[in-house]
């Protein structure tokens, strides 16, 4: 029996979608076309600006060694493998200060990753509404970063 692996960060995205401030879960659900026209994104730590998450991520341990809740940090190769395999995402663009944008035309998801010099990467923001035809800067801005 083939089982589909469950993405490690999908539950967090689902929780955010269901808990959008001032919206019911039903209001958070949009069609694919609506998502493409209006990409949305969320910080990897609820209530924290992604720029601040990026600063915190500079020194975080791998998530398997984490003491408290933290953004997903893993060896760069493992994080990239998971984004490719579980979300169908590929690297789209490099932004400022060590950030990269990953996106999936098929899934419509996007992820901003902070890459550290020690071969560790951390997810600092993610969202929905990715389209290859959209300027990558849109997603960095949606994540609270300017690229």
mmCIF file of N, CA and C in Angstrom:
data_model
loop_
_atom_site.group_PDB
_atom_site.id
_atom_site.type_symbol
_atom_site.label_atom_id
_atom_site.label_comp_id
_atom_site.label_asym_id
_atom_site.label_seq_id
_atom_site.Cartn_x
_atom_site.Cartn_y
_atom_site.Cartn_z
ATOM 1 N N UNK A 1 0.852 -1.173 0.000
ATOM 2 C CA UNK A 1 0.000 0.000 0.000
ATOM 3 C C UNK A 1 0.896 1.235 0.000
ATOM 4 N N UNK A 2 0.707 2.130 -0.950
ATOM 5 C CA UNK A 2 1.486 3.364 -1.013
ATOM 6 C C UNK A 2 0.846 4.421 -0.140
ATOM 7 N N UNK A 3 1.656 5.009 0.707
ATOM 8 C CA UNK A 3 1.145 6.072 1.566
ATOM 9 C C UNK A 3 1.792 7.379 1.141
ATOM 10 N N UNK A 4 1.017 8.417 1.153
ATOM 11 C CA UNK A 4 1.536 9.734 0.815
ATOM 12 C C UNK A 4 2.099 10.350 2.081
ATOM 13 N N UNK A 5 3.383 10.793 2.064
ATOM 14 C CA UNK A 5 3.955 11.396 3.258
ATOM 15 C C UNK A 5 3.270 12.724 3.583
ATOM 16 N N UNK A 6 3.084 12.971 4.853
ATOM 17 C CA UNK A 6 2.472 14.208 5.310
ATOM 18 C C UNK A 6 3.569 15.254 5.485
ATOM 19 N N UNK A 7 3.447 16.416 4.842
ATOM 20 C CA UNK A 7 4.472 17.453 4.979
ATOM 21 C C UNK A 7 4.600 17.909 6.421
ATOM 22 N N UNK A 8 5.823 18.228 6.820
ATOM 23 C CA UNK A 8 6.071 18.648 8.188
ATOM 24 C C UNK A 8 5.532 20.040 8.490
ATOM 25 N N UNK A 9 5.457 20.915 7.506
ATOM 26 C CA UNK A 9 4.999 22.265 7.812
ATOM 27 C C UNK A 9 3.551 22.499 7.390
ATOM 28 N N UNK A 10 2.948 21.549 6.733
ATOM 29 C CA UNK A 10 1.562 21.713 6.319
ATOM 30 C C UNK A 10 0.609 21.914 7.499
ATOM 31 N N UNK A 11 0.740 21.180 8.619
ATOM 32 C CA UNK A 11 -0.172 21.417 9.731
ATOM 33 C C UNK A 11 -0.098 22.855 10.246
ATOM 34 N N UNK A 12 1.079 23.443 10.226
ATOM 35 C CA UNK A 12 1.213 24.828 10.684
ATOM 36 C C UNK A 12 0.474 25.772 9.749
ATOM 37 N N UNK A 13 0.601 25.552 8.437
ATOM 38 C CA UNK A 13 -0.090 26.391 7.475
ATOM 39 C C UNK A 13 -1.593 26.224 7.623
ATOM 40 N N UNK A 14 -2.061 24.984 7.807
ATOM 41 C CA UNK A 14 -3.480 24.737 7.999
ATOM 42 C C UNK A 14 -3.981 25.451 9.253
ATOM 43 N N UNK A 15 -3.219 25.391 10.325
ATOM 44 C CA UNK A 15 -3.619 26.057 11.569
ATOM 45 C C UNK A 15 -3.739 27.557 11.354
ATOM 46 N N UNK A 16 -2.815 28.125 10.605
ATOM 47 C CA UNK A 16 -2.868 29.562 10.333
ATOM 48 C C UNK A 16 -4.093 29.889 9.499
ATOM 49 N N UNK A 17 -4.353 29.082 8.489
ATOM 50 C CA UNK A 17 -5.513 29.320 7.643
ATOM 51 C C UNK A 17 -6.804 29.286 8.448
ATOM 52 N N UNK A 18 -6.863 28.369 9.389
ATOM 53 C CA UNK A 18 -8.076 28.232 10.190
ATOM 54 C C UNK A 18 -8.196 29.285 11.284
ATOM 55 N N UNK A 19 -7.106 29.967 11.578
ATOM 56 C CA UNK A 19 -7.124 30.931 12.678
ATOM 57 C C UNK A 19 -6.818 32.344 12.210
ATOM 58 N N UNK A 20 -7.128 32.656 10.959
ATOM 59 C CA UNK A 20 -6.873 34.011 10.491
ATOM 60 C C UNK A 20 -7.680 34.992 11.334
ATOM 61 N N UNK A 21 -7.033 36.056 11.801
ATOM 62 C CA UNK A 21 -7.725 37.016 12.651
ATOM 63 C C UNK A 21 -8.943 37.606 11.952
ATOM 64 N N UNK A 22 -10.052 37.621 12.665
ATOM 65 C CA UNK A 22 -11.257 38.260 12.166
ATOM 66 C C UNK A 22 -11.950 37.504 11.043
ATOM 67 N N UNK A 23 -11.529 36.284 10.756
ATOM 68 C CA UNK A 23 -12.159 35.515 9.695
ATOM 69 C C UNK A 23 -12.528 34.136 10.203
ATOM 70 N N UNK A 24 -13.642 33.648 9.709
ATOM 71 C CA UNK A 24 -13.984 32.263 10.023
ATOM 72 C C UNK A 24 -13.169 31.357 9.132
ATOM 73 N N UNK A 25 -13.118 30.084 9.462
ATOM 74 C CA UNK A 25 -12.393 29.128 8.627
ATOM 75 C C UNK A 25 -12.976 29.126 7.220
ATOM 76 N N UNK A 26 -14.274 29.235 7.114
ATOM 77 C CA UNK A 26 -14.919 29.251 5.803
ATOM 78 C C UNK A 26 -14.457 30.457 4.987
ATOM 79 N N UNK A 27 -14.297 31.622 5.611
ATOM 80 C CA UNK A 27 -13.860 32.822 4.906
ATOM 81 C C UNK A 27 -12.412 32.705 4.449
ATOM 82 N N UNK A 28 -11.618 31.878 5.126
ATOM 83 C CA UNK A 28 -10.209 31.725 4.771
ATOM 84 C C UNK A 28 -10.023 30.873 3.524
ATOM 85 N N UNK A 29 -11.014 30.060 3.189
ATOM 86 C CA UNK A 29 -10.899 29.167 2.046
ATOM 87 C C UNK A 29 -11.309 29.930 0.791
ATOM 88 N N UNK A 30 -10.402 29.939 -0.190
ATOM 89 C CA UNK A 30 -10.667 30.617 -1.449
ATOM 90 C C UNK A 30 -10.413 29.660 -2.598
ATOM 91 N N UNK A 31 -10.898 30.035 -3.773
ATOM 92 C CA UNK A 31 -10.624 29.222 -4.949
ATOM 93 C C UNK A 31 -9.177 29.416 -5.368
ATOM 94 N N UNK A 32 -8.701 28.508 -6.202
ATOM 95 C CA UNK A 32 -7.340 28.613 -6.734
ATOM 96 C C UNK A 32 -7.163 29.941 -7.474
ATOM 97 N N UNK A 33 -8.145 30.340 -8.245
ATOM 98 C CA UNK A 33 -8.060 31.584 -9.003
ATOM 99 C C UNK A 33 -7.955 32.788 -8.062
ATOM 100 N N UNK A 34 -8.736 32.785 -6.981
ATOM 101 C CA UNK A 34 -8.671 33.877 -5.998
ATOM 102 C C UNK A 34 -7.295 33.910 -5.335
ATOM 103 N N UNK A 35 -6.764 32.732 -4.993
ATOM 104 C CA UNK A 35 -5.437 32.677 -4.375
ATOM 105 C C UNK A 35 -4.370 33.200 -5.323
ATOM 106 N N UNK A 36 -4.436 32.850 -6.600
ATOM 107 C CA UNK A 36 -3.446 33.307 -7.573
ATOM 108 C C UNK A 36 -3.514 34.823 -7.750
ATOM 109 N N UNK A 37 -4.728 35.366 -7.706
ATOM 110 C CA UNK A 37 -4.897 36.814 -7.880
ATOM 111 C C UNK A 37 -4.478 37.584 -6.634
ATOM 112 N N UNK A 38 -4.531 36.924 -5.482
ATOM 113 C CA UNK A 38 -4.218 37.600 -4.223
ATOM 114 C C UNK A 38 -3.414 36.658 -3.326
ATOM 115 N N UNK A 39 -2.097 36.495 -3.628
ATOM 116 C CA UNK A 39 -1.269 35.611 -2.785
ATOM 117 C C UNK A 39 -1.286 36.068 -1.325
ATOM 118 N N UNK A 40 -1.262 35.107 -0.431
ATOM 119 C CA UNK A 40 -1.227 35.414 1.000
ATOM 120 C C UNK A 40 -0.058 34.694 1.636
ATOM 121 N N UNK A 41 0.439 35.259 2.711
ATOM 122 C CA UNK A 41 1.562 34.643 3.387
ATOM 123 C C UNK A 41 1.539 34.904 4.878
ATOM 124 N N UNK A 42 2.292 34.044 5.606
ATOM 125 C CA UNK A 42 2.333 34.117 7.046
ATOM 126 C C UNK A 42 3.742 33.881 7.555
ATOM 127 N N UNK A 43 4.056 34.522 8.631
ATOM 128 C CA UNK A 43 5.334 34.340 9.292
ATOM 129 C C UNK A 43 5.408 32.934 9.885
ATOM 130 N N UNK A 44 6.630 32.394 9.988
ATOM 131 C CA UNK A 44 6.812 31.063 10.579
ATOM 132 C C UNK A 44 6.553 31.063 12.085
ATOM 133 N N UNK A 45 6.557 32.236 12.701
ATOM 134 C CA UNK A 45 6.195 32.365 14.121
ATOM 135 C C UNK A 45 5.036 33.349 14.185
ATOM 136 N N UNK A 46 3.877 32.854 14.562
ATOM 137 C CA UNK A 46 2.680 33.693 14.594
ATOM 138 C C UNK A 46 2.912 34.954 15.405
ATOM 139 N N UNK A 47 2.535 36.078 14.806
ATOM 140 C CA UNK A 47 2.652 37.355 15.493
ATOM 141 C C UNK A 47 4.023 38.002 15.403
ATOM 142 N N UNK A 48 4.994 37.316 14.792
ATOM 143 C CA UNK A 48 6.339 37.879 14.686
ATOM 144 C C UNK A 48 6.620 38.233 13.233
ATOM 145 N N UNK A 49 7.154 39.420 13.028
ATOM 146 C CA UNK A 49 7.528 39.872 11.705
ATOM 147 C C UNK A 49 8.585 38.930 11.115
ATOM 148 N N UNK A 50 8.453 38.541 9.836
ATOM 149 C CA UNK A 50 9.444 37.632 9.242
ATOM 150 C C UNK A 50 10.883 38.152 9.312
ATOM 151 N N UNK A 51 11.071 39.470 9.322
ATOM 152 C CA UNK A 51 12.438 39.999 9.467
ATOM 153 C C UNK A 51 13.000 39.615 10.830
ATOM 154 N N UNK A 52 12.152 39.662 11.852
ATOM 155 C CA UNK A 52 12.586 39.257 13.193
ATOM 156 C C UNK A 52 12.825 37.747 13.246
ATOM 157 N N UNK A 53 11.973 36.979 12.545
ATOM 158 C CA UNK A 53 12.171 35.522 12.488
ATOM 159 C C UNK A 53 13.516 35.217 11.835
ATOM 160 N N UNK A 54 13.843 35.948 10.770
ATOM 161 C CA UNK A 54 15.134 35.745 10.102
ATOM 162 C C UNK A 54 16.279 35.980 11.079
ATOM 163 N N UNK A 55 16.191 37.004 11.915
ATOM 164 C CA UNK A 55 17.244 37.286 12.890
ATOM 165 C C UNK A 55 17.341 36.177 13.932
ATOM 166 N N UNK A 56 16.204 35.702 14.404
ATOM 167 C CA UNK A 56 16.180 34.611 15.379
ATOM 168 C C UNK A 56 16.769 33.347 14.752
ATOM 169 N N UNK A 57 16.442 33.105 13.468
ATOM 170 C CA UNK A 57 16.872 31.886 12.779
ATOM 171 C C UNK A 57 18.389 31.813 12.591
ATOM 172 N N UNK A 58 19.069 32.921 12.736
ATOM 173 C CA UNK A 58 20.529 32.925 12.555
ATOM 174 C C UNK A 58 21.240 31.982 13.523
ATOM 175 N N UNK A 59 20.607 31.718 14.689
ATOM 176 C CA UNK A 59 21.273 30.915 15.719
ATOM 177 C C UNK A 59 20.438 29.729 16.220
ATOM 178 N N UNK A 60 19.331 29.425 15.588
ATOM 179 C CA UNK A 60 18.480 28.326 16.049
ATOM 180 C C UNK A 60 19.124 26.966 15.790
ATOM 181 N N UNK A 61 18.862 26.011 16.672
ATOM 182 C CA UNK A 61 19.332 24.639 16.409
ATOM 183 C C UNK A 61 18.428 23.985 15.367
ATOM 184 N N UNK A 62 18.836 22.827 14.891
ATOM 185 C CA UNK A 62 17.958 22.061 14.026
ATOM 186 C C UNK A 62 16.672 21.770 14.792
ATOM 187 N N UNK A 63 15.560 21.723 14.103
ATOM 188 C CA UNK A 63 14.272 21.521 14.774
ATOM 189 C C UNK A 63 14.233 20.249 15.596
ATOM 190 N N UNK A 64 14.952 19.199 15.176
ATOM 191 C CA UNK A 64 14.967 17.952 15.949
ATOM 192 C C UNK A 64 15.629 18.136 17.307
ATOM 193 N N UNK A 65 16.412 19.206 17.476
ATOM 194 C CA UNK A 65 17.082 19.495 18.745
ATOM 195 C C UNK A 65 16.466 20.671 19.492
ATOM 196 N N UNK A 66 15.361 21.173 19.001
ATOM 197 C CA UNK A 66 14.740 22.367 19.583
ATOM 198 C C UNK A 66 14.144 22.082 20.952
ATOM 199 N N UNK A 67 14.258 23.049 21.819
ATOM 200 C CA UNK A 67 13.664 22.952 23.148
ATOM 201 C C UNK A 67 12.251 23.534 23.121
ATOM 202 N N UNK A 68 12.078 24.645 22.441
ATOM 203 C CA UNK A 68 10.775 25.310 22.349
ATOM 204 C C UNK A 68 10.286 25.276 20.903
ATOM 205 N N UNK A 69 9.061 25.751 20.725
ATOM 206 C CA UNK A 69 8.520 25.878 19.387
ATOM 207 C C UNK A 69 9.373 26.873 18.607
ATOM 208 N N UNK A 70 9.718 26.533 17.394
ATOM 209 C CA UNK A 70 10.548 27.408 16.582
ATOM 210 C C UNK A 70 10.227 27.151 15.112
ATOM 211 N N UNK A 71 10.672 28.032 14.228
ATOM 212 C CA UNK A 71 10.501 27.749 12.801
ATOM 213 C C UNK A 71 11.236 26.459 12.447
ATOM 214 N N UNK A 72 10.815 25.833 11.361
ATOM 215 C CA UNK A 72 11.452 24.602 10.918
ATOM 216 C C UNK A 72 12.846 24.915 10.400
ATOM 217 N N UNK A 73 13.849 24.392 11.073
ATOM 218 C CA UNK A 73 15.255 24.507 10.678
ATOM 219 C C UNK A 73 15.809 23.104 10.505
ATOM 220 N N UNK A 74 16.532 22.914 9.409
ATOM 221 C CA UNK A 74 17.093 21.605 9.137
ATOM 222 C C UNK A 74 18.328 21.780 8.268
ATOM 223 N N UNK A 75 19.025 20.680 8.067
ATOM 224 C CA UNK A 75 20.145 20.734 7.136
ATOM 225 C C UNK A 75 19.603 21.188 5.785
ATOM 226 N N UNK A 76 20.341 22.057 5.117
ATOM 227 C CA UNK A 76 19.866 22.657 3.866
ATOM 228 C C UNK A 76 19.369 21.597 2.886
ATOM 229 N N UNK A 77 20.132 20.544 2.677
ATOM 230 C CA UNK A 77 19.756 19.501 1.720
ATOM 231 C C UNK A 77 18.437 18.824 2.111
ATOM 232 N N UNK A 78 18.227 18.573 3.402
ATOM 233 C CA UNK A 78 16.999 17.920 3.863
ATOM 234 C C UNK A 78 15.793 18.835 3.695
ATOM 235 N N UNK A 79 15.941 20.101 4.070
ATOM 236 C CA UNK A 79 14.841 21.050 3.927
ATOM 237 C C UNK A 79 14.465 21.182 2.452
ATOM 238 N N UNK A 80 15.448 21.307 1.581
ATOM 239 C CA UNK A 80 15.181 21.436 0.153
ATOM 240 C C UNK A 80 14.537 20.171 -0.411
ATOM 241 N N UNK A 81 14.983 19.008 0.039
ATOM 242 C CA UNK A 81 14.376 17.748 -0.406
ATOM 243 C C UNK A 81 12.902 17.701 -0.024
ATOM 244 N N UNK A 82 12.581 18.126 1.184
ATOM 245 C CA UNK A 82 11.199 18.108 1.650
ATOM 246 C C UNK A 82 10.335 19.094 0.867
ATOM 247 N N UNK A 83 10.858 20.297 0.609
ATOM 248 C CA UNK A 83 10.086 21.268 -0.172
ATOM 249 C C UNK A 83 9.799 20.721 -1.574
ATOM 250 N N UNK A 84 10.777 20.067 -2.161
ATOM 251 C CA UNK A 84 10.591 19.488 -3.500
ATOM 252 C C UNK A 84 9.591 18.323 -3.462
ATOM 253 N N UNK A 85 9.825 17.387 -2.545
ATOM 254 C CA UNK A 85 9.034 16.159 -2.495
ATOM 255 C C UNK A 85 7.611 16.387 -1.985
ATOM 256 N N UNK A 86 7.473 17.049 -0.858
ATOM 257 C CA UNK A 86 6.165 17.172 -0.213
ATOM 258 C C UNK A 86 5.295 18.283 -0.797
ATOM 259 N N UNK A 87 5.910 19.323 -1.352
ATOM 260 C CA UNK A 87 5.146 20.462 -1.845
ATOM 261 C C UNK A 87 5.314 20.700 -3.338
ATOM 262 N N UNK A 88 6.215 19.975 -3.979
ATOM 263 C CA UNK A 88 6.469 20.201 -5.396
ATOM 264 C C UNK A 88 7.085 21.556 -5.662
ATOM 265 N N UNK A 89 7.742 22.131 -4.644
ATOM 266 C CA UNK A 89 8.335 23.455 -4.792
ATOM 267 C C UNK A 89 9.757 23.358 -5.339
ATOM 268 N N UNK A 90 10.165 24.400 -6.026
ATOM 269 C CA UNK A 90 11.538 24.527 -6.502
ATOM 270 C C UNK A 90 11.999 25.952 -6.222
ATOM 271 N N UNK A 91 13.317 26.124 -6.212
ATOM 272 C CA UNK A 91 13.868 27.450 -5.936
ATOM 273 C C UNK A 91 13.525 28.376 -7.098
ATOM 274 N N UNK A 92 12.953 29.528 -6.756
ATOM 275 C CA UNK A 92 12.483 30.480 -7.757
ATOM 276 C C UNK A 92 13.401 31.691 -7.848
ATOM 277 N N UNK A 93 13.812 32.220 -6.684
ATOM 278 C CA UNK A 93 14.599 33.458 -6.678
ATOM 279 C C UNK A 93 15.363 33.589 -5.374
ATOM 280 N N UNK A 94 16.444 34.335 -5.443
ATOM 281 C CA UNK A 94 17.198 34.694 -4.242
ATOM 282 C C UNK A 94 16.802 36.103 -3.845
ATOM 283 N N UNK A 95 16.647 36.293 -2.555
ATOM 284 C CA UNK A 95 16.313 37.613 -2.041
ATOM 285 C C UNK A 95 17.488 38.163 -1.264
ATOM 286 N N UNK A 96 17.228 39.163 -0.475
ATOM 287 C CA UNK A 96 18.285 39.785 0.313
ATOM 288 C C UNK A 96 18.576 39.047 1.598
ATOM 289 N N UNK A 97 19.771 39.254 2.093
ATOM 290 C CA UNK A 97 20.202 38.756 3.404
ATOM 291 C C UNK A 97 20.000 37.250 3.590
ATOM 292 N N UNK A 98 20.335 36.480 2.554
ATOM 293 C CA UNK A 98 20.313 35.025 2.674
ATOM 294 C C UNK A 98 18.970 34.369 2.498
ATOM 295 N N UNK A 99 17.978 35.080 1.972
ATOM 296 C CA UNK A 99 16.664 34.478 1.785
ATOM 297 C C UNK A 99 16.498 33.970 0.359
ATOM 298 N N UNK A 100 15.729 32.904 0.230
ATOM 299 C CA UNK A 100 15.368 32.375 -1.078
ATOM 300 C C UNK A 100 13.872 32.105 -1.105
ATOM 301 N N UNK A 101 13.304 32.222 -2.284
ATOM 302 C CA UNK A 101 11.891 31.938 -2.493
ATOM 303 C C UNK A 101 11.762 30.605 -3.210
ATOM 304 N N UNK A 102 10.921 29.746 -2.676
ATOM 305 C CA UNK A 102 10.576 28.476 -3.286
ATOM 306 C C UNK A 102 9.094 28.535 -3.635
ATOM 307 N N UNK A 103 8.687 27.923 -4.733
ATOM 308 C CA UNK A 103 7.281 27.945 -5.102
ATOM 309 C C UNK A 103 6.889 26.746 -5.930
ATOM 310 N N UNK A 104 5.597 26.464 -5.928
ATOM 311 C CA UNK A 104 5.052 25.348 -6.699
ATOM 312 C C UNK A 104 3.856 25.822 -7.502
ATOM 313 N N UNK A 105 3.996 25.761 -8.809
ATOM 314 C CA UNK A 105 2.886 26.085 -9.701
ATOM 315 C C UNK A 105 1.757 25.067 -9.517
ATOM 316 N N UNK A 106 2.108 23.809 -9.258
ATOM 317 C CA UNK A 106 1.119 22.746 -9.116
ATOM 318 C C UNK A 106 0.332 22.896 -7.819
ATOM 319 N N UNK A 107 1.037 23.071 -6.694
ATOM 320 C CA UNK A 107 0.382 23.163 -5.394
ATOM 321 C C UNK A 107 -0.105 24.582 -5.095
ATOM 322 N N UNK A 108 0.515 25.579 -5.729
ATOM 323 C CA UNK A 108 0.152 26.972 -5.466
ATOM 324 C C UNK A 108 0.733 27.495 -4.161
ATOM 325 N N UNK A 109 1.711 26.766 -3.594
ATOM 326 C CA UNK A 109 2.320 27.181 -2.326
ATOM 327 C C UNK A 109 3.643 27.884 -2.589
ATOM 328 N N UNK A 110 4.077 28.670 -1.599
ATOM 329 C CA UNK A 110 5.394 29.301 -1.652
ATOM 330 C C UNK A 110 5.981 29.340 -0.258
ATOM 331 N N UNK A 111 7.317 29.361 -0.200
ATOM 332 C CA UNK A 111 8.046 29.332 1.065
ATOM 333 C C UNK A 111 9.257 30.250 0.952
ATOM 334 N N UNK A 112 9.480 31.051 1.975
ATOM 335 C CA UNK A 112 10.706 31.842 2.040
ATOM 336 C C UNK A 112 11.614 31.166 3.054
ATOM 337 N N UNK A 113 12.831 30.860 2.602
ATOM 338 C CA UNK A 113 13.810 30.140 3.402
ATOM 339 C C UNK A 113 14.999 31.050 3.673
ATOM 340 N N UNK A 114 15.495 31.004 4.901
ATOM 341 C CA UNK A 114 16.727 31.700 5.264
ATOM 342 C C UNK A 114 17.839 30.664 5.253
ATOM 343 N N UNK A 115 18.858 30.905 4.421
ATOM 344 C CA UNK A 115 19.981 29.968 4.305
ATOM 345 C C UNK A 115 21.170 30.500 5.087
ATOM 346 N N UNK A 116 21.653 29.691 6.030
ATOM 347 C CA UNK A 116 22.793 30.093 6.858
ATOM 348 C C UNK A 116 24.099 29.568 6.290
ATOM 349 N N UNK A 117 25.212 30.214 6.647
ATOM 350 C CA UNK A 117 26.526 29.760 6.169
ATOM 351 C C UNK A 117 26.914 28.362 6.667
ATOM 352 N N UNK A 118 26.269 27.877 7.740
ATOM 353 C CA UNK A 118 26.620 26.564 8.288
ATOM 354 C C UNK A 118 25.830 25.413 7.653
ATOM 355 N N UNK A 119 25.262 25.648 6.450
ATOM 356 C CA UNK A 119 24.491 24.639 5.715
ATOM 357 C C UNK A 119 23.193 24.264 6.420
ATOM 358 N N UNK A 120 22.689 25.168 7.253
ATOM 359 C CA UNK A 120 21.381 25.012 7.880
ATOM 360 C C UNK A 120 20.448 26.020 7.226
ATOM 361 N N UNK A 121 19.216 25.615 7.000
ATOM 362 C CA UNK A 121 18.204 26.512 6.450
ATOM 363 C C UNK A 121 16.984 26.491 7.351
ATOM 364 N N UNK A 122 16.287 27.619 7.412
ATOM 365 C CA UNK A 122 15.092 27.741 8.239
ATOM 366 C C UNK A 122 13.967 28.380 7.422
ATOM 367 N N UNK A 123 12.755 27.846 7.561
ATOM 368 C CA UNK A 123 11.590 28.455 6.944
ATOM 369 C C UNK A 123 11.218 29.666 7.784
ATOM 370 N N UNK A 124 11.130 30.835 7.137
ATOM 371 C CA UNK A 124 10.759 32.037 7.891
ATOM 372 C C UNK A 124 9.369 32.548 7.525
ATOM 373 N N UNK A 125 8.835 32.115 6.372
ATOM 374 C CA UNK A 125 7.475 32.496 5.975
ATOM 375 C C UNK A 125 6.995 31.529 4.905
ATOM 376 N N UNK A 126 5.682 31.417 4.772
ATOM 377 C CA UNK A 126 5.104 30.580 3.729
ATOM 378 C C UNK A 126 3.724 31.111 3.385
ATOM 379 N N UNK A 127 3.199 30.632 2.279
ATOM 380 C CA UNK A 127 1.889 31.114 1.887
ATOM 381 C C UNK A 127 1.307 30.332 0.737
ATOM 382 N N UNK A 128 0.202 30.875 0.217
ATOM 383 C CA UNK A 128 -0.508 30.276 -0.899
ATOM 384 C C UNK A 128 -0.706 31.321 -1.974
ATOM 385 N N UNK A 129 -1.030 30.861 -3.173
ATOM 386 C CA UNK A 129 -1.274 31.757 -4.287
ATOM 387 C C UNK A 129 -0.073 31.928 -5.190
ATOM 388 N N UNK A 130 0.858 30.965 -5.164
ATOM 389 C CA UNK A 130 2.043 31.082 -6.008
ATOM 390 C C UNK A 130 1.678 30.846 -7.467
ATOM 391 N N UNK A 131 2.287 31.627 -8.332
ATOM 392 C CA UNK A 131 2.161 31.470 -9.774
ATOM 393 C C UNK A 131 3.488 31.837 -10.409
ATOM 394 N N UNK A 132 3.930 31.027 -11.364
ATOM 395 C CA UNK A 132 5.186 31.309 -12.066
ATOM 396 C C UNK A 132 5.165 32.674 -12.742
ATOM 397 N N UNK A 133 3.996 33.145 -13.122
ATOM 398 C CA UNK A 133 3.890 34.409 -13.837
ATOM 399 C C UNK A 133 3.970 35.644 -12.954
ATOM 400 N N UNK A 134 4.020 35.456 -11.650
ATOM 401 C CA UNK A 134 4.060 36.589 -10.728
ATOM 402 C C UNK A 134 5.504 36.933 -10.388
ATOM 403 N N UNK A 135 5.809 38.209 -10.358
ATOM 404 C CA UNK A 135 7.147 38.669 -9.994
ATOM 405 C C UNK A 135 7.485 38.146 -8.595
ATOM 406 N N UNK A 136 8.643 37.486 -8.424
ATOM 407 C CA UNK A 136 9.020 36.942 -7.108
ATOM 408 C C UNK A 136 9.005 37.983 -5.988
ATOM 409 N N UNK A 137 9.253 39.230 -6.319
ATOM 410 C CA UNK A 137 9.254 40.298 -5.312
ATOM 411 C C UNK A 137 7.919 40.355 -4.565
ATOM 412 N N UNK A 138 6.825 40.026 -5.245
ATOM 413 C CA UNK A 138 5.499 40.025 -4.617
ATOM 414 C C UNK A 138 5.492 39.129 -3.384
ATOM 415 N N UNK A 139 6.116 37.963 -3.499
ATOM 416 C CA UNK A 139 6.077 37.007 -2.392
ATOM 417 C C UNK A 139 7.008 37.431 -1.248
ATOM 418 N N UNK A 140 8.151 38.038 -1.581
ATOM 419 C CA UNK A 140 9.012 38.572 -0.526
ATOM 420 C C UNK A 140 8.278 39.686 0.227
ATOM 421 N N UNK A 141 7.572 40.538 -0.488
ATOM 422 C CA UNK A 141 6.815 41.615 0.155
ATOM 423 C C UNK A 141 5.672 41.047 0.994
ATOM 424 N N UNK A 142 4.947 40.048 0.458
ATOM 425 C CA UNK A 142 3.873 39.409 1.229
ATOM 426 C C UNK A 142 4.408 38.795 2.514
ATOM 427 N N UNK A 143 5.662 38.363 2.475
ATOM 428 C CA UNK A 143 6.291 37.760 3.661
ATOM 429 C C UNK A 143 6.833 38.824 4.607
ATOM 430 N N UNK A 144 6.707 40.108 4.235
ATOM 431 C CA UNK A 144 7.216 41.168 5.094
ATOM 432 C C UNK A 144 8.671 41.482 4.852
ATOM 433 N N UNK A 145 9.223 40.960 3.759
ATOM 434 C CA UNK A 145 10.618 41.214 3.398
ATOM 435 C C UNK A 145 10.620 41.981 2.077
ATOM 436 N N UNK A 146 11.669 42.673 1.821
ATOM 437 C CA UNK A 146 11.749 43.389 0.552
ATOM 438 C C UNK A 146 12.649 42.684 -0.440
ATOM 439 N N UNK A 147 12.891 41.396 -0.252
ATOM 440 C CA UNK A 147 13.716 40.641 -1.181
ATOM 441 C C UNK A 147 15.017 40.219 -0.576
#
